[in-house]
């Protein structure tokens, strides 16, 4: 298995992959695939921080991190969506995707990462509730889902 940057010609495949993967995800709003597409078109998109996990020529995982306009002078990214094929869940692939994208973001000079996602998973990969840092979310997402590292 390899974790690598997405190829441009894979975006439609990844769109379908994200849509399918979130159908059985612990936490989903149902539009994560559209969200990823909109991020790719935005000025926040960082091509080197959109990654796929490939096994035997098949995409089995996806993650992206984009620039986050943190109100303080801290270079930050927001991670998401993150998804893993059903047959690869609970085997460490999600953790590997998060670890790799965080390391690559750090190499690019980002010192904080935020996520709106499943607390049980993200706490296992080093994220803590943003409220632990005195930060309150203003986007209407429940505080328990907003975490940072």
GROMACS .gro file of N, CA and C in nm:
model
  447
    1UNK      N    1   0.084  -0.118   0.000
    1UNK     CA    2   0.000   0.000   0.000
    1UNK      C    3   0.088   0.124   0.000
    2UNK      N    4   0.043   0.226  -0.070
    2UNK     CA    5   0.117   0.351  -0.079
    2UNK      C    6   0.022   0.468  -0.052
    3UNK      N    7   0.073   0.568   0.019
    3UNK     CA    8   0.000   0.694   0.038
    3UNK      C    9   0.073   0.797  -0.045
    4UNK      N   10  -0.001   0.862  -0.134
    4UNK     CA   11   0.060   0.955  -0.229
    4UNK      C   12  -0.035   1.069  -0.260
    5UNK      N   13   0.020   1.171  -0.324
    5UNK     CA   14  -0.061   1.284  -0.370
    5UNK      C   15  -0.157   1.236  -0.479
    6UNK      N   16  -0.276   1.290  -0.477
    6UNK     CA   17  -0.377   1.257  -0.578
    6UNK      C   18  -0.330   1.307  -0.715
    7UNK      N   19  -0.364   1.233  -0.820
    7UNK     CA   20  -0.341   1.279  -0.957
    7UNK      C   21  -0.466   1.352  -1.004
    8UNK      N   22  -0.448   1.459  -1.083
    8UNK     CA   23  -0.562   1.537  -1.133
    8UNK      C   24  -0.668   1.450  -1.198
    9UNK      N   25  -0.624   1.352  -1.275
    9UNK     CA   26  -0.720   1.269  -1.348
    9UNK      C   27  -0.797   1.174  -1.256
   10UNK      N   28  -0.765   1.172  -1.128
   10UNK     CA   29  -0.837   1.086  -1.033
   10UNK      C   30  -0.950   1.157  -0.959
   11UNK      N   31  -0.970   1.284  -0.985
   11UNK     CA   32  -1.067   1.359  -0.905
   11UNK      C   33  -1.209   1.304  -0.916
   12UNK      N   34  -1.251   1.259  -1.033
   12UNK     CA   35  -1.387   1.205  -1.043
   12UNK      C   36  -1.397   1.070  -0.971
   13UNK      N   37  -1.293   0.990  -0.978
   13UNK     CA   38  -1.291   0.863  -0.904
   13UNK      C   39  -1.295   0.890  -0.754
   14UNK      N   40  -1.218   0.987  -0.710
   14UNK     CA   41  -1.214   1.021  -0.567
   14UNK      C   42  -1.348   1.080  -0.523
   15UNK      N   43  -1.412   1.159  -0.608
   15UNK     CA   44  -1.545   1.212  -0.577
   15UNK      C   45  -1.640   1.097  -0.543
   16UNK      N   46  -1.644   0.996  -0.628
   16UNK     CA   47  -1.731   0.880  -0.605
   16UNK      C   48  -1.687   0.802  -0.482
   17UNK      N   49  -1.556   0.789  -0.463
   17UNK     CA   50  -1.504   0.717  -0.347
   17UNK      C   51  -1.549   0.785  -0.218
   18UNK      N   52  -1.534   0.917  -0.209
   18UNK     CA   53  -1.573   0.991  -0.089
   18UNK      C   54  -1.723   0.974  -0.065
   19UNK      N   55  -1.802   0.990  -0.169
   19UNK     CA   56  -1.948   0.978  -0.156
   19UNK      C   57  -1.985   0.841  -0.099
   20UNK      N   58  -1.927   0.736  -0.156
   20UNK     CA   59  -1.956   0.600  -0.111
   20UNK      C   60  -1.906   0.575   0.031
   21UNK      N   61  -1.784   0.618   0.060
   21UNK     CA   62  -1.724   0.593   0.192
   21UNK      C   63  -1.804   0.659   0.303
   22UNK      N   64  -1.857   0.776   0.279
   22UNK     CA   65  -1.931   0.846   0.384
   22UNK      C   66  -2.072   0.792   0.402
   23UNK      N   67  -2.118   0.706   0.312
   23UNK     CA   68  -2.250   0.645   0.330
   23UNK      C   69  -2.251   0.554   0.454
   24UNK      N   70  -2.136   0.503   0.492
   24UNK     CA   71  -2.128   0.414   0.608
   24UNK      C   72  -2.036   0.470   0.717
   25UNK      N   73  -2.009   0.599   0.711
   25UNK     CA   74  -1.919   0.661   0.809
   25UNK      C   75  -1.991   0.683   0.942
   26UNK      N   76  -1.911   0.690   1.049
   26UNK     CA   77  -1.966   0.716   1.183
   26UNK      C   78  -2.036   0.851   1.188
   27UNK      N   79  -1.977   0.949   1.126
   27UNK     CA   80  -2.030   1.085   1.125
   27UNK      C   81  -2.029   1.135   0.982
   28UNK      N   82  -2.144   1.184   0.935
   28UNK     CA   83  -2.152   1.233   0.798
   28UNK      C   84  -2.265   1.333   0.785
   29UNK      N   85  -2.242   1.433   0.699
   29UNK     CA   86  -2.350   1.526   0.664
   29UNK      C   87  -2.406   1.493   0.527
   30UNK      N   88  -2.340   1.401   0.456
   30UNK     CA   89  -2.389   1.355   0.327
   30UNK      C   90  -2.341   1.434   0.206
   31UNK      N   91  -2.263   1.537   0.229
   31UNK     CA   92  -2.216   1.620   0.117
   31UNK      C   93  -2.064   1.634   0.116
   32UNK      N   94  -1.995   1.544   0.183
   32UNK     CA   95  -1.849   1.553   0.193
   32UNK      C   96  -1.782   1.550   0.056
   33UNK      N   97  -1.837   1.476  -0.037
   33UNK     CA   98  -1.780   1.468  -0.173
   33UNK      C   99  -1.790   1.602  -0.244
   34UNK      N  100  -1.901   1.673  -0.226
   34UNK     CA  101  -1.915   1.806  -0.286
   34UNK      C  102  -1.825   1.908  -0.216
   35UNK      N  103  -1.811   1.891  -0.086
   35UNK     CA  104  -1.722   1.978  -0.008
   35UNK      C  105  -1.578   1.967  -0.059
   36UNK      N  106  -1.532   1.843  -0.080
   36UNK     CA  107  -1.396   1.822  -0.131
   36UNK      C  108  -1.379   1.888  -0.268
   37UNK      N  109  -1.477   1.874  -0.354
   37UNK     CA  110  -1.469   1.937  -0.488
   37UNK      C  111  -1.463   2.088  -0.478
   38UNK      N  112  -1.541   2.146  -0.387
   38UNK     CA  113  -1.538   2.292  -0.373
   38UNK      C  114  -1.405   2.340  -0.316
   39UNK      N  115  -1.347   2.262  -0.226
   39UNK     CA  116  -1.216   2.299  -0.172
   39UNK      C  117  -1.109   2.300  -0.281
   40UNK      N  118  -1.116   2.204  -0.370
   40UNK     CA  119  -1.018   2.196  -0.480
   40UNK      C  120  -1.022   2.321  -0.567
   41UNK      N  121  -1.136   2.384  -0.577
   41UNK     CA  122  -1.153   2.503  -0.662
   41UNK      C  123  -1.124   2.632  -0.586
   42UNK      N  124  -1.096   2.623  -0.458
   42UNK     CA  125  -1.079   2.744  -0.378
   42UNK      C  126  -0.932   2.786  -0.368
   43UNK      N  127  -0.912   2.906  -0.318
   43UNK     CA  128  -0.775   2.956  -0.298
   43UNK      C  129  -0.711   2.895  -0.173
   44UNK      N  130  -0.784   2.815  -0.101
   44UNK     CA  131  -0.734   2.749   0.019
   44UNK      C  132  -0.672   2.612  -0.012
   45UNK      N  133  -0.692   2.564  -0.133
   45UNK     CA  134  -0.646   2.431  -0.173
   45UNK      C  135  -0.495   2.423  -0.179
   46UNK      N  136  -0.440   2.316  -0.123
   46UNK     CA  137  -0.297   2.288  -0.125
   46UNK      C  138  -0.281   2.151  -0.192
   47UNK      N  139  -0.248   2.148  -0.320
   47UNK     CA  140  -0.243   2.021  -0.394
   47UNK      C  141  -0.158   1.913  -0.326
   48UNK      N  142  -0.046   1.951  -0.265
   48UNK     CA  143   0.040   1.850  -0.203
   48UNK      C  144  -0.019   1.793  -0.075
   49UNK      N  145  -0.129   1.850  -0.028
   49UNK     CA  146  -0.195   1.800   0.093
   49UNK      C  147  -0.328   1.731   0.062
   50UNK      N  148  -0.346   1.689  -0.062
   50UNK     CA  149  -0.457   1.600  -0.093
   50UNK      C  150  -0.396   1.466  -0.130
   51UNK      N  151  -0.424   1.367  -0.047
   51UNK     CA  152  -0.358   1.238  -0.059
   51UNK      C  153  -0.459   1.124  -0.074
   52UNK      N  154  -0.414   1.019  -0.138
   52UNK     CA  155  -0.492   0.896  -0.146
   52UNK      C  156  -0.406   0.781  -0.098
   53UNK      N  157  -0.472   0.679  -0.047
   53UNK     CA  158  -0.406   0.552  -0.017
   53UNK      C  159  -0.446   0.458  -0.129
   54UNK      N  160  -0.346   0.396  -0.188
   54UNK     CA  161  -0.369   0.307  -0.302
   54UNK      C  162  -0.317   0.168  -0.267
   55UNK      N  163  -0.399   0.068  -0.294
   55UNK     CA  164  -0.358  -0.070  -0.270
   55UNK      C  165  -0.394  -0.152  -0.393
   56UNK      N  166  -0.293  -0.207  -0.458
   56UNK     CA  167  -0.317  -0.288  -0.576
   56UNK      C  168  -0.383  -0.211  -0.689
   57UNK      N  169  -0.348  -0.082  -0.701
   57UNK     CA  170  -0.405   0.001  -0.807
   57UNK      C  171  -0.544   0.056  -0.777
   58UNK      N  172  -0.593   0.030  -0.658
   58UNK     CA  173  -0.727   0.076  -0.618
   58UNK      C  174  -0.717   0.177  -0.505
   59UNK      N  175  -0.794   0.284  -0.513
   59UNK     CA  176  -0.797   0.386  -0.407
   59UNK      C  177  -0.879   0.330  -0.292
   60UNK      N  178  -0.817   0.328  -0.172
   60UNK     CA  179  -0.884   0.274  -0.054
   60UNK      C  180  -0.889   0.375   0.061
   61UNK      N  181  -0.835   0.495   0.038
   61UNK     CA  182  -0.839   0.599   0.140
   61UNK      C  183  -0.814   0.735   0.078
   62UNK      N  184  -0.862   0.839   0.145
   62UNK     CA  185  -0.846   0.976   0.096
   62UNK      C  186  -0.842   1.072   0.214
   63UNK      N  187  -0.761   1.176   0.199
   63UNK     CA  188  -0.755   1.283   0.299
   63UNK      C  189  -0.712   1.411   0.228
   64UNK      N  190  -0.757   1.523   0.279
   64UNK     CA  191  -0.705   1.651   0.229
   64UNK      C  192  -0.697   1.750   0.344
   65UNK      N  193  -0.602   1.841   0.331
   65UNK     CA  194  -0.586   1.950   0.427
   65UNK      C  195  -0.575   2.078   0.346
   66UNK      N  196  -0.648   2.180   0.389
   66UNK     CA  197  -0.650   2.308   0.319
   66UNK      C  198  -0.618   2.420   0.417
   67UNK      N  199  -0.578   2.533   0.362
   67UNK     CA  200  -0.547   2.650   0.446
   67UNK      C  201  -0.669   2.686   0.528
   68UNK      N  202  -0.644   2.722   0.653
   68UNK     CA  203  -0.751   2.761   0.744
   68UNK      C  204  -0.721   2.901   0.795
   69UNK      N  205  -0.818   2.988   0.781
   69UNK     CA  206  -0.800   3.127   0.826
   69UNK      C  207  -0.825   3.134   0.977
   70UNK      N  208  -0.724   3.095   1.051
   70UNK     CA  209  -0.729   3.101   1.197
   70UNK      C  210  -0.719   3.247   1.237
   71UNK      N  211  -0.801   3.291   1.334
   71UNK     CA  212  -0.800   3.435   1.369
   71UNK      C  213  -0.673   3.484   1.437
   72UNK      N  214  -0.585   3.395   1.474
   72UNK     CA  215  -0.458   3.436   1.534
   72UNK      C  216  -0.348   3.413   1.431
   73UNK      N  217  -0.231   3.465   1.458
   73UNK     CA  218  -0.120   3.454   1.363
   73UNK      C  219  -0.051   3.318   1.376
   74UNK      N  220  -0.126   3.213   1.344
   74UNK     CA  221  -0.076   3.076   1.351
   74UNK      C  222  -0.107   3.008   1.218
   75UNK      N  223  -0.006   2.973   1.139
   75UNK     CA  224  -0.032   2.906   1.012
   75UNK      C  225  -0.104   2.774   1.037
   76UNK      N  226  -0.226   2.763   0.985
   76UNK     CA  227  -0.312   2.649   1.017
   76UNK      C  228  -0.374   2.586   0.894
   77UNK      N  229  -0.406   2.457   0.908
   77UNK     CA  230  -0.481   2.384   0.806
   77UNK      C  231  -0.605   2.325   0.871
   78UNK      N  232  -0.702   2.297   0.788
   78UNK     CA  233  -0.817   2.220   0.832
   78UNK      C  234  -0.815   2.090   0.753
   79UNK      N  235  -0.831   1.981   0.824
   79UNK     CA  236  -0.825   1.849   0.763
   79UNK      C  237  -0.965   1.800   0.736
   80UNK      N  238  -0.986   1.750   0.618
   80UNK     CA  239  -1.113   1.688   0.586
   80UNK      C  240  -1.153   1.715   0.443
   81UNK      N  241  -1.226   1.625   0.386
   81UNK     CA  242  -1.272   1.502   0.448
   81UNK      C  243  -1.163   1.396   0.455
   82UNK      N  244  -1.183   1.302   0.548
   82UNK     CA  245  -1.098   1.186   0.563
   82UNK      C  246  -1.188   1.064   0.548
   83UNK      N  247  -1.152   0.972   0.461
   83UNK     CA  248  -1.235   0.852   0.448
   83UNK      C  249  -1.151   0.731   0.408
   84UNK      N  250  -1.201   0.616   0.450
   84UNK     CA  251  -1.134   0.489   0.426
   84UNK      C  252  -1.238   0.388   0.379
   85UNK      N  253  -1.201   0.308   0.282
   85UNK     CA  254  -1.287   0.201   0.232
   85UNK      C  255  -1.329   0.111   0.349
   86UNK      N  256  -1.454   0.065   0.346
   86UNK     CA  257  -1.506  -0.020   0.454
   86UNK      C  258  -1.412  -0.135   0.490
   87UNK      N  259  -1.358  -0.203   0.392
   87UNK     CA  260  -1.277  -0.321   0.418
   87UNK      C  261  -1.139  -0.288   0.476
   88UNK      N  262  -1.104  -0.159   0.483
   88UNK     CA  263  -0.974  -0.117   0.537
   88UNK      C  264  -0.990  -0.044   0.670
   89UNK      N  265  -1.111  -0.031   0.719
   89UNK     CA  266  -1.134   0.042   0.845
   89UNK      C  267  -1.086  -0.041   0.964
   90UNK      N  268  -1.049   0.031   1.067
   90UNK     CA  269  -1.001  -0.029   1.192
   90UNK      C  270  -0.874  -0.112   1.174
   91UNK      N  271  -0.793  -0.072   1.077
   91UNK     CA  272  -0.666  -0.140   1.052
   91UNK      C  273  -0.548  -0.042   1.051
   92UNK      N  274  -0.574   0.084   1.091
   92UNK     CA  275  -0.466   0.181   1.100
   92UNK      C  276  -0.449   0.272   0.979
   93UNK      N  277  -0.528   0.251   0.874
   93UNK     CA  278  -0.511   0.334   0.754
   93UNK      C  279  -0.552   0.478   0.780
   94UNK      N  280  -0.662   0.500   0.849
   94UNK     CA  281  -0.704   0.637   0.880
   94UNK      C  282  -0.599   0.711   0.959
   95UNK      N  283  -0.543   0.643   1.057
   95UNK     CA  284  -0.435   0.701   1.138
   95UNK      C  285  -0.316   0.737   1.050
   96UNK      N  286  -0.280   0.646   0.960
   96UNK     CA  287  -0.166   0.671   0.871
   96UNK      C  288  -0.192   0.792   0.782
   97UNK      N  289  -0.311   0.803   0.728
   97UNK     CA  290  -0.345   0.918   0.643
   97UNK      C  291  -0.332   1.049   0.721
   98UNK      N  292  -0.386   1.051   0.842
   98UNK     CA  293  -0.379   1.173   0.925
   98UNK      C  294  -0.233   1.203   0.959
   99UNK      N  295  -0.157   1.103   1.000
   99UNK     CA  296  -0.016   1.125   1.034
   99UNK      C  297   0.062   1.182   0.915
  100UNK      N  298   0.042   1.125   0.797
  100UNK     CA  299   0.117   1.169   0.679
  100UNK      C  300   0.077   1.312   0.641
  101UNK      N  301  -0.052   1.342   0.640
  101UNK     CA  302  -0.092   1.478   0.599
  101UNK      C  303  -0.046   1.581   0.702
  102UNK      N  304  -0.048   1.546   0.830
  102UNK     CA  305   0.000   1.639   0.933
  102UNK      C  306   0.150   1.663   0.920
  103UNK      N  307   0.225   1.557   0.892
  103UNK     CA  308   0.369   1.571   0.874
  103UNK      C  309   0.401   1.658   0.752
  104UNK      N  310   0.330   1.636   0.643
  104UNK     CA  311   0.352   1.716   0.522
  104UNK      C  312   0.313   1.862   0.546
  105UNK      N  313   0.206   1.885   0.619
  105UNK     CA  314   0.165   2.022   0.652
  105UNK      C  315   0.271   2.090   0.737
  106UNK      N  316   0.326   2.017   0.832
  106UNK     CA  317   0.432   2.071   0.918
  106UNK      C  318   0.554   2.109   0.834
  107UNK      N  319   0.590   2.023   0.739
  107UNK     CA  320   0.703   2.052   0.650
  107UNK      C  321   0.680   2.179   0.568
  108UNK      N  322   0.552   2.210   0.539
  108UNK     CA  323   0.519   2.331   0.463
  108UNK      C  324   0.508   2.454   0.552
  109UNK      N  325   0.527   2.438   0.684
  109UNK     CA  326   0.527   2.551   0.774
  109UNK      C  327   0.399   2.572   0.853
  110UNK      N  328   0.307   2.479   0.845
  110UNK     CA  329   0.182   2.491   0.922
  110UNK      C  330   0.205   2.434   1.061
  111UNK      N  331   0.158   2.505   1.163
  111UNK     CA  332   0.185   2.462   1.299
  111UNK      C  333   0.061   2.418   1.376
  112UNK      N  334  -0.056   2.429   1.315
  112UNK     CA  335  -0.179   2.384   1.380
  112UNK      C  336  -0.269   2.319   1.275
  113UNK      N  337  -0.341   2.217   1.320
  113UNK     CA  338  -0.437   2.149   1.233
  113UNK      C  339  -0.570   2.140   1.306
  114UNK      N  340  -0.676   2.168   1.235
  114UNK     CA  341  -0.811   2.161   1.289
  114UNK      C  342  -0.890   2.058   1.210
  115UNK      N  343  -0.993   2.005   1.273
  115UNK     CA  344  -1.079   1.908   1.207
  115UNK      C  345  -1.219   1.918   1.267
  116UNK      N  346  -1.318   1.896   1.184
  116UNK     CA  347  -1.456   1.879   1.230
  116UNK      C  348  -1.490   1.734   1.197
  117UNK      N  349  -1.485   1.648   1.298
  117UNK     CA  350  -1.505   1.507   1.271
  117UNK      C  351  -1.531   1.426   1.396
  118UNK      N  352  -1.533   1.297   1.378
  118UNK     CA  353  -1.565   1.202   1.484
  118UNK      C  354  -1.462   1.207   1.598
  119UNK      N  355  -1.506   1.252   1.716
  119UNK     CA  356  -1.413   1.266   1.829
  119UNK      C  357  -1.343   1.135   1.868
  120UNK      N  358  -1.412   1.023   1.862
  120UNK     CA  359  -1.350   0.895   1.902
  120UNK      C  360  -1.229   0.865   1.814
  121UNK      N  361  -1.240   0.890   1.686
  121UNK     CA  362  -1.128   0.864   1.595
  121UNK      C  363  -1.018   0.967   1.613
  122UNK      N  364  -1.051   1.095   1.604
  122UNK     CA  365  -0.947   1.198   1.602
  122UNK      C  366  -0.874   1.210   1.736
  123UNK      N  367  -0.937   1.174   1.846
  123UNK     CA  368  -0.865   1.176   1.974
  123UNK      C  369  -0.754   1.070   1.973
  124UNK      N  370  -0.774   0.960   1.900
  124UNK     CA  371  -0.673   0.855   1.891
  124UNK      C  372  -0.551   0.897   1.810
  125UNK      N  373  -0.566   1.001   1.728
  125UNK     CA  374  -0.453   1.048   1.646
  125UNK      C  375  -0.401   1.184   1.693
  126UNK      N  376  -0.426   1.214   1.822
  126UNK     CA  377  -0.363   1.329   1.883
  126UNK      C  378  -0.442   1.459   1.885
  127UNK      N  379  -0.564   1.458   1.836
  127UNK     CA  380  -0.644   1.580   1.838
  127UNK      C  381  -0.716   1.593   1.972
  128UNK      N  382  -0.737   1.717   2.012
  128UNK     CA  383  -0.809   1.747   2.136
  128UNK      C  384  -0.920   1.845   2.104
  129UNK      N  385  -1.025   1.845   2.184
  129UNK     CA  386  -1.133   1.942   2.160
  129UNK      C  387  -1.077   2.084   2.158
  130UNK      N  388  -1.122   2.162   2.063
  130UNK     CA  389  -1.071   2.300   2.053
  130UNK      C  390  -1.105   2.380   2.179
  131UNK      N  391  -1.212   2.339   2.248
  131UNK     CA  392  -1.249   2.409   2.371
  131UNK      C  393  -1.142   2.391   2.479
  132UNK      N  394  -1.061   2.283   2.470
  132UNK     CA  395  -0.950   2.264   2.565
  132UNK      C  396  -0.847   2.375   2.552
  133UNK      N  397  -0.845   2.441   2.437
  133UNK     CA  398  -0.750   2.550   2.411
  133UNK      C  399  -0.818   2.687   2.422
  134UNK      N  400  -0.941   2.687   2.473
  134UNK     CA  401  -1.016   2.811   2.489
  134UNK      C  402  -1.074   2.863   2.358
  135UNK      N  403  -1.084   2.776   2.259
  135UNK     CA  404  -1.136   2.816   2.128
  135UNK      C  405  -1.280   2.770   2.111
  136UNK      N  406  -1.364   2.861   2.067
  136UNK     CA  407  -1.505   2.830   2.045
  136UNK      C  408  -1.533   2.839   1.896
  137UNK      N  409  -1.598   2.737   1.844
  137UNK     CA  410  -1.633   2.733   1.703
  137UNK      C  411  -1.748   2.830   1.676
  138UNK      N  412  -1.741   2.900   1.563
  138UNK     CA  413  -1.847   2.995   1.528
  138UNK      C  414  -1.922   2.955   1.401
  139UNK      N  415  -1.899   2.832   1.353
  139UNK     CA  416  -1.963   2.787   1.229
  139UNK      C  417  -2.089   2.705   1.251
  140UNK      N  418  -2.136   2.694   1.373
  140UNK     CA  419  -2.257   2.620   1.401
  140UNK      C  420  -2.235   2.471   1.417
  141UNK      N  421  -2.112   2.424   1.412
  141UNK     CA  422  -2.082   2.282   1.433
  141UNK      C  423  -2.071   2.262   1.584
  142UNK      N  424  -2.129   2.153   1.633
  142UNK     CA  425  -2.122   2.125   1.776
  142UNK      C  426  -1.978   2.118   1.822
  143UNK      N  427  -1.949   2.180   1.936
  143UNK     CA  428  -1.812   2.188   1.988
  143UNK      C  429  -1.744   2.053   1.998
  144UNK      N  430  -1.815   1.948   2.032
  144UNK     CA  431  -1.753   1.816   2.050
  144UNK      C  432  -1.686   1.765   1.923
  145UNK      N  433  -1.730   1.815   1.806
  145UNK     CA  434  -1.674   1.767   1.679
  145UNK      C  435  -1.558   1.852   1.629
  146UNK      N  436  -1.535   1.967   1.688
  146UNK     CA  437  -1.428   2.057   1.644
  146UNK      C  438  -1.307   2.034   1.734
  147UNK      N  439  -1.197   1.988   1.669
  147UNK     CA  440  -1.078   1.949   1.743
  147UNK      C  441  -0.954   2.008   1.677
  148UNK      N  442  -0.846   2.012   1.753
  148UNK     CA  443  -0.722   2.065   1.694
  148UNK      C  444  -0.601   1.993   1.753
  149UNK      N  445  -0.491   2.013   1.682
  149UNK     CA  446  -0.363   1.950   1.717
  149UNK      C  447  -0.252   2.049   1.689
   0.00000   0.00000   0.00000
